[in-house]
Amino acid sequence: MELKALINAIVAGLTTGSLYAAMALGLTLVGGVVRILTFAHGAIAVMGGYFSWFFFKQAGLGIVPALMAAAAVMFIFGVLLYYWGINPLIKKPGWGMSTVIFTLGLSIIINNLLLQAFGPRFKYIPKFVKGSFKYGYLRIPWHDIILICIVILFFILFLVFLKFTWFGRSIRAVSEDMDGARIVGIDVDKTYALTFGIGMAVAGFSGALLSTKLFITPTIEADWMMKAFVIIILGGWGSVMGALLA
């Protein structure tokens, strides 16, 4: 392989990998705090991509407002999903397997709903900007540079949120010791619900970003889910930095 092709392949891999890392962040957050593995995470990320496409193409919003609107919708969806679907299950014996079965079924339902609503054709959102940065053999699209910067900034802000905000510290407390968190007055159920909402919003936002880089279709969710699952295995279950570094 020529040096030029190798360098460009590495840059393209870093861009796409950073987006998958953002998606894995939502998965590891929910897994580390609520202690369930959401097998519908890939489908939810695809849903976020479709919502961003809808807000951009059909509702006439700009690219950035469309991405933010999609993330907001997915946050609401995540909170409602927890209260109506996950919360009743985790209060019963054998909830570990029941939540796995529930999220697997949810993934199938989401896939079919997206297929019926948007059809099988590929969808995509235009790039933020056109053109490339060139230096010697290096050639990086400005769009990819923006995506990498967004992901890095997002991880930094998320770490600051977890460390310095009251709710961020509540999330960490529940993740480390649920009973101890309850003793000091933290509402565990509310923390679970909002964490689930944040996890789904992160998944939807990453899916929206991926839709500016890749085509989206309902059947791509398994591929996205597998990549996110590999990232949290390599990076460590519940580790934010591990999701980025993996």
PDB file of N, CA and C in Angstrom, residues 34-88:
ATOM      1  N   VAL A  34     -27.224   1.544  35.156  1.00  0.00           N
ATOM      2  CA  VAL A  34     -28.467   0.768  35.294  1.00  0.00           C
ATOM      3  C   VAL A  34     -28.165  -0.723  35.347  1.00  0.00           C
ATOM      4  N   ARG A  35     -26.962  -1.101  34.886  1.00  0.00           N
ATOM      5  CA  ARG A  35     -26.493  -2.487  34.939  1.00  0.00           C
ATOM      6  C   ARG A  35     -27.260  -3.433  34.012  1.00  0.00           C
ATOM      7  N   ILE A  36     -27.617  -2.930  32.840  1.00  0.00           N
ATOM      8  CA  ILE A  36     -28.206  -3.794  31.827  1.00  0.00           C
ATOM      9  C   ILE A  36     -27.494  -3.524  30.499  1.00  0.00           C
ATOM     10  N   LEU A  37     -27.461  -4.542  29.658  1.00  0.00           N
ATOM     11  CA  LEU A  37     -26.890  -4.406  28.325  1.00  0.00           C
ATOM     12  C   LEU A  37     -28.035  -4.195  27.341  1.00  0.00           C
ATOM     13  N   THR A  38     -28.074  -3.022  26.737  1.00  0.00           N
ATOM     14  CA  THR A  38     -29.177  -2.654  25.849  1.00  0.00           C
ATOM     15  C   THR A  38     -28.882  -3.140  24.434  1.00  0.00           C
ATOM     16  N   PHE A  39     -29.469  -4.270  24.064  1.00  0.00           N
ATOM     17  CA  PHE A  39     -29.237  -4.810  22.737  1.00  0.00           C
ATOM     18  C   PHE A  39     -29.954  -4.008  21.647  1.00  0.00           C
ATOM     19  N   ALA A  40     -30.763  -3.052  22.052  1.00  0.00           N
ATOM     20  CA  ALA A  40     -31.428  -2.184  21.077  1.00  0.00           C
ATOM     21  C   ALA A  40     -30.624  -0.925  20.810  1.00  0.00           C
ATOM     22  N   HIS A  41     -29.404  -0.852  21.342  1.00  0.00           N
ATOM     23  CA  HIS A  41     -28.625   0.393  21.255  1.00  0.00           C
ATOM     24  C   HIS A  41     -28.325   0.759  19.802  1.00  0.00           C
ATOM     25  N   GLY A  42     -27.964  -0.219  18.994  1.00  0.00           N
ATOM     26  CA  GLY A  42     -27.695   0.053  17.583  1.00  0.00           C
ATOM     27  C   GLY A  42     -28.920   0.575  16.863  1.00  0.00           C
ATOM     28  N   ALA A  43     -30.080  -0.046  17.143  1.00  0.00           N
ATOM     29  CA  ALA A  43     -31.324   0.396  16.521  1.00  0.00           C
ATOM     30  C   ALA A  43     -31.686   1.806  16.968  1.00  0.00           C
ATOM     31  N   ILE A  44     -31.405   2.133  18.217  1.00  0.00           N
ATOM     32  CA  ILE A  44     -31.701   3.475  18.727  1.00  0.00           C
ATOM     33  C   ILE A  44     -30.791   4.506  18.073  1.00  0.00           C
ATOM     34  N   ALA A  45     -29.521   4.141  17.845  1.00  0.00           N
ATOM     35  CA  ALA A  45     -28.612   5.046  17.137  1.00  0.00           C
ATOM     36  C   ALA A  45     -29.100   5.290  15.713  1.00  0.00           C
ATOM     37  N   VAL A  46     -29.555   4.224  15.054  1.00  0.00           N
ATOM     38  CA  VAL A  46     -30.114   4.378  13.701  1.00  0.00           C
ATOM     39  C   VAL A  46     -31.363   5.253  13.738  1.00  0.00           C
ATOM     40  N   MET A  47     -32.177   5.082  14.772  1.00  0.00           N
ATOM     41  CA  MET A  47     -33.378   5.908  14.918  1.00  0.00           C
ATOM     42  C   MET A  47     -32.997   7.381  15.029  1.00  0.00           C
ATOM     43  N   GLY A  48     -31.931   7.658  15.789  1.00  0.00           N
ATOM     44  CA  GLY A  48     -31.457   9.035  15.898  1.00  0.00           C
ATOM     45  C   GLY A  48     -31.033   9.589  14.548  1.00  0.00           C
ATOM     46  N   GLY A  49     -30.380   8.738  13.731  1.00  0.00           N
ATOM     47  CA  GLY A  49     -30.006   9.160  12.391  1.00  0.00           C
ATOM     48  C   GLY A  49     -31.207   9.478  11.525  1.00  0.00           C
ATOM     49  N   TYR A  50     -32.232   8.648  11.630  1.00  0.00           N
ATOM     50  CA  TYR A  50     -33.439   8.883  10.835  1.00  0.00           C
ATOM     51  C   TYR A  50     -34.184  10.132  11.306  1.00  0.00           C
ATOM     52  N   PHE A  51     -34.238  10.346  12.618  1.00  0.00           N
ATOM     53  CA  PHE A  51     -34.886  11.557  13.122  1.00  0.00           C
ATOM     54  C   PHE A  51     -34.145  12.802  12.659  1.00  0.00           C
ATOM     55  N   SER A  52     -32.828  12.763  12.682  1.00  0.00           N
ATOM     56  CA  SER A  52     -32.058  13.922  12.214  1.00  0.00           C
ATOM     57  C   SER A  52     -32.307  14.162  10.727  1.00  0.00           C
ATOM     58  N   TRP A  53     -32.395  13.072   9.952  1.00  0.00           N
ATOM     59  CA  TRP A  53     -32.706  13.200   8.521  1.00  0.00           C
ATOM     60  C   TRP A  53     -34.086  13.813   8.333  1.00  0.00           C
ATOM     61  N   PHE A  54     -35.052  13.367   9.129  1.00  0.00           N
ATOM     62  CA  PHE A  54     -36.414  13.886   9.019  1.00  0.00           C
ATOM     63  C   PHE A  54     -36.460  15.368   9.354  1.00  0.00           C
ATOM     64  N   PHE A  55     -35.813  15.764  10.454  1.00  0.00           N
ATOM     65  CA  PHE A  55     -35.826  17.169  10.844  1.00  0.00           C
ATOM     66  C   PHE A  55     -35.116  18.048   9.814  1.00  0.00           C
ATOM     67  N   PHE A  56     -34.093  17.494   9.151  1.00  0.00           N
ATOM     68  CA  PHE A  56     -33.349  18.267   8.164  1.00  0.00           C
ATOM     69  C   PHE A  56     -34.081  18.322   6.822  1.00  0.00           C
ATOM     70  N   LYS A  57     -34.499  17.164   6.333  1.00  0.00           N
ATOM     71  CA  LYS A  57     -35.089  17.100   4.997  1.00  0.00           C
ATOM     72  C   LYS A  57     -36.564  17.497   4.971  1.00  0.00           C
ATOM     73  N   GLN A  58     -37.326  17.044   5.945  1.00  0.00           N
ATOM     74  CA  GLN A  58     -38.772  17.241   5.928  1.00  0.00           C
ATOM     75  C   GLN A  58     -39.227  18.475   6.708  1.00  0.00           C
ATOM     76  N   ALA A  59     -38.599  18.708   7.864  1.00  0.00           N
ATOM     77  CA  ALA A  59     -39.000  19.851   8.691  1.00  0.00           C
ATOM     78  C   ALA A  59     -38.268  21.134   8.313  1.00  0.00           C
ATOM     79  N   GLY A  60     -37.209  21.014   7.516  1.00  0.00           N
ATOM     80  CA  GLY A  60     -36.510  22.198   7.035  1.00  0.00           C
ATOM     81  C   GLY A  60     -35.556  22.837   8.024  1.00  0.00           C
ATOM     82  N   LEU A  61     -35.159  22.101   9.076  1.00  0.00           N
ATOM     83  CA  LEU A  61     -34.189  22.651  10.019  1.00  0.00           C
ATOM     84  C   LEU A  61     -32.782  22.599   9.434  1.00  0.00           C
ATOM     85  N   GLY A  62     -31.889  23.418   9.970  1.00  0.00           N
ATOM     86  CA  GLY A  62     -30.491  23.331   9.587  1.00  0.00           C
ATOM     87  C   GLY A  62     -29.875  22.040  10.105  1.00  0.00           C
ATOM     88  N   ILE A  63     -28.666  21.747   9.676  1.00  0.00           N
ATOM     89  CA  ILE A  63     -28.037  20.486  10.072  1.00  0.00           C
ATOM     90  C   ILE A  63     -27.842  20.416  11.582  1.00  0.00           C
ATOM     91  N   VAL A  64     -27.273  21.451  12.172  1.00  0.00           N
ATOM     92  CA  VAL A  64     -27.007  21.441  13.607  1.00  0.00           C
ATOM     93  C   VAL A  64     -28.302  21.392  14.422  1.00  0.00           C
ATOM     94  N   PRO A  65     -29.320  22.252  14.130  1.00  0.00           N
ATOM     95  CA  PRO A  65     -30.588  22.120  14.856  1.00  0.00           C
ATOM     96  C   PRO A  65     -31.237  20.751  14.680  1.00  0.00           C
ATOM     97  N   ALA A  66     -31.106  20.153  13.502  1.00  0.00           N
ATOM     98  CA  ALA A  66     -31.673  18.830  13.263  1.00  0.00           C
ATOM     99  C   ALA A  66     -31.008  17.786  14.149  1.00  0.00           C
ATOM    100  N   LEU A  67     -29.687  17.870  14.298  1.00  0.00           N
ATOM    101  CA  LEU A  67     -28.971  16.932  15.153  1.00  0.00           C
ATOM    102  C   LEU A  67     -29.385  17.103  16.613  1.00  0.00           C
ATOM    103  N   MET A  68     -29.503  18.351  17.058  1.00  0.00           N
ATOM    104  CA  MET A  68     -29.885  18.606  18.445  1.00  0.00           C
ATOM    105  C   MET A  68     -31.329  18.170  18.711  1.00  0.00           C
ATOM    106  N   ALA A  69     -32.209  18.417  17.735  1.00  0.00           N
ATOM    107  CA  ALA A  69     -33.607  18.005  17.891  1.00  0.00           C
ATOM    108  C   ALA A  69     -33.714  16.490  17.982  1.00  0.00           C
ATOM    109  N   ALA A  70     -32.929  15.783  17.167  1.00  0.00           N
ATOM    110  CA  ALA A  70     -32.933  14.323  17.211  1.00  0.00           C
ATOM    111  C   ALA A  70     -32.462  13.819  18.578  1.00  0.00           C
ATOM    112  N   ALA A  71     -31.416  14.445  19.125  1.00  0.00           N
ATOM    113  CA  ALA A  71     -30.913  14.046  20.437  1.00  0.00           C
ATOM    114  C   ALA A  71     -31.960  14.303  21.524  1.00  0.00           C
ATOM    115  N   ALA A  72     -32.679  15.416  21.421  1.00  0.00           N
ATOM    116  CA  ALA A  72     -33.719  15.733  22.406  1.00  0.00           C
ATOM    117  C   ALA A  72     -34.859  14.714  22.354  1.00  0.00           C
ATOM    118  N   VAL A  73     -35.268  14.349  21.146  1.00  0.00           N
ATOM    119  CA  VAL A  73     -36.331  13.343  20.990  1.00  0.00           C
ATOM    120  C   VAL A  73     -35.887  12.008  21.573  1.00  0.00           C
ATOM    121  N   MET A  74     -34.633  11.642  21.335  1.00  0.00           N
ATOM    122  CA  MET A  74     -34.136  10.365  21.846  1.00  0.00           C
ATOM    123  C   MET A  74     -33.999  10.382  23.364  1.00  0.00           C
ATOM    124  N   PHE A  75     -33.718  11.545  23.952  1.00  0.00           N
ATOM    125  CA  PHE A  75     -33.680  11.641  25.413  1.00  0.00           C
ATOM    126  C   PHE A  75     -35.063  11.358  25.994  1.00  0.00           C
ATOM    127  N   ILE A  76     -36.078  11.992  25.432  1.00  0.00           N
ATOM    128  CA  ILE A  76     -37.449  11.766  25.900  1.00  0.00           C
ATOM    129  C   ILE A  76     -37.834  10.307  25.709  1.00  0.00           C
ATOM    130  N   PHE A  77     -37.478   9.755  24.553  1.00  0.00           N
ATOM    131  CA  PHE A  77     -37.763   8.350  24.278  1.00  0.00           C
ATOM    132  C   PHE A  77     -37.098   7.450  25.313  1.00  0.00           C
ATOM    133  N   GLY A  78     -35.846   7.752  25.678  1.00  0.00           N
ATOM    134  CA  GLY A  78     -35.128   6.939  26.647  1.00  0.00           C
ATOM    135  C   GLY A  78     -35.761   6.972  28.033  1.00  0.00           C
ATOM    136  N   VAL A  79     -36.190   8.152  28.470  1.00  0.00           N
ATOM    137  CA  VAL A  79     -36.835   8.267  29.785  1.00  0.00           C
ATOM    138  C   VAL A  79     -38.146   7.485  29.807  1.00  0.00           C
ATOM    139  N   LEU A  80     -38.951   7.651  28.766  1.00  0.00           N
ATOM    140  CA  LEU A  80     -40.213   6.921  28.695  1.00  0.00           C
ATOM    141  C   LEU A  80     -39.983   5.420  28.597  1.00  0.00           C
ATOM    142  N   LEU A  81     -38.964   5.023  27.850  1.00  0.00           N
ATOM    143  CA  LEU A  81     -38.645   3.600  27.717  1.00  0.00           C
ATOM    144  C   LEU A  81     -38.273   2.999  29.055  1.00  0.00           C
ATOM    145  N   TYR A  82     -37.539   3.765  29.850  1.00  0.00           N
ATOM    146  CA  TYR A  82     -37.164   3.240  31.170  1.00  0.00           C
ATOM    147  C   TYR A  82     -38.406   3.048  32.044  1.00  0.00           C
ATOM    148  N   TYR A  83     -39.236   4.078  32.139  1.00  0.00           N
ATOM    149  CA  TYR A  83     -40.389   4.009  33.043  1.00  0.00           C
ATOM    150  C   TYR A  83     -41.418   2.980  32.583  1.00  0.00           C
ATOM    151  N   TRP A  84     -41.635   2.855  31.281  1.00  0.00           N
ATOM    152  CA  TRP A  84     -42.677   1.966  30.775  1.00  0.00           C
ATOM    153  C   TRP A  84     -42.195   0.556  30.439  1.00  0.00           C
ATOM    154  N   GLY A  85     -40.883   0.420  30.206  1.00  0.00           N
ATOM    155  CA  GLY A  85     -40.390  -0.887  29.800  1.00  0.00           C
ATOM    156  C   GLY A  85     -39.371  -1.508  30.737  1.00  0.00           C
ATOM    157  N   ILE A  86     -38.323  -0.764  31.076  1.00  0.00           N
ATOM    158  CA  ILE A  86     -37.231  -1.328  31.860  1.00  0.00           C
ATOM    159  C   ILE A  86     -37.553  -1.384  33.346  1.00  0.00           C
ATOM    160  N   ASN A  87     -38.112  -0.314  33.895  1.00  0.00           N
ATOM    161  CA  ASN A  87     -38.370  -0.248  35.332  1.00  0.00           C
ATOM    162  C   ASN A  87     -39.258  -1.381  35.840  1.00  0.00           C
ATOM    163  N   PRO A  88     -40.364  -1.721  35.158  1.00  0.00           N
ATOM    164  CA  PRO A  88     -41.169  -2.860  35.641  1.00  0.00           C
ATOM    165  C   PRO A  88     -40.404  -4.181  35.635  1.00  0.00           C
TER     166      PRO A  88
END
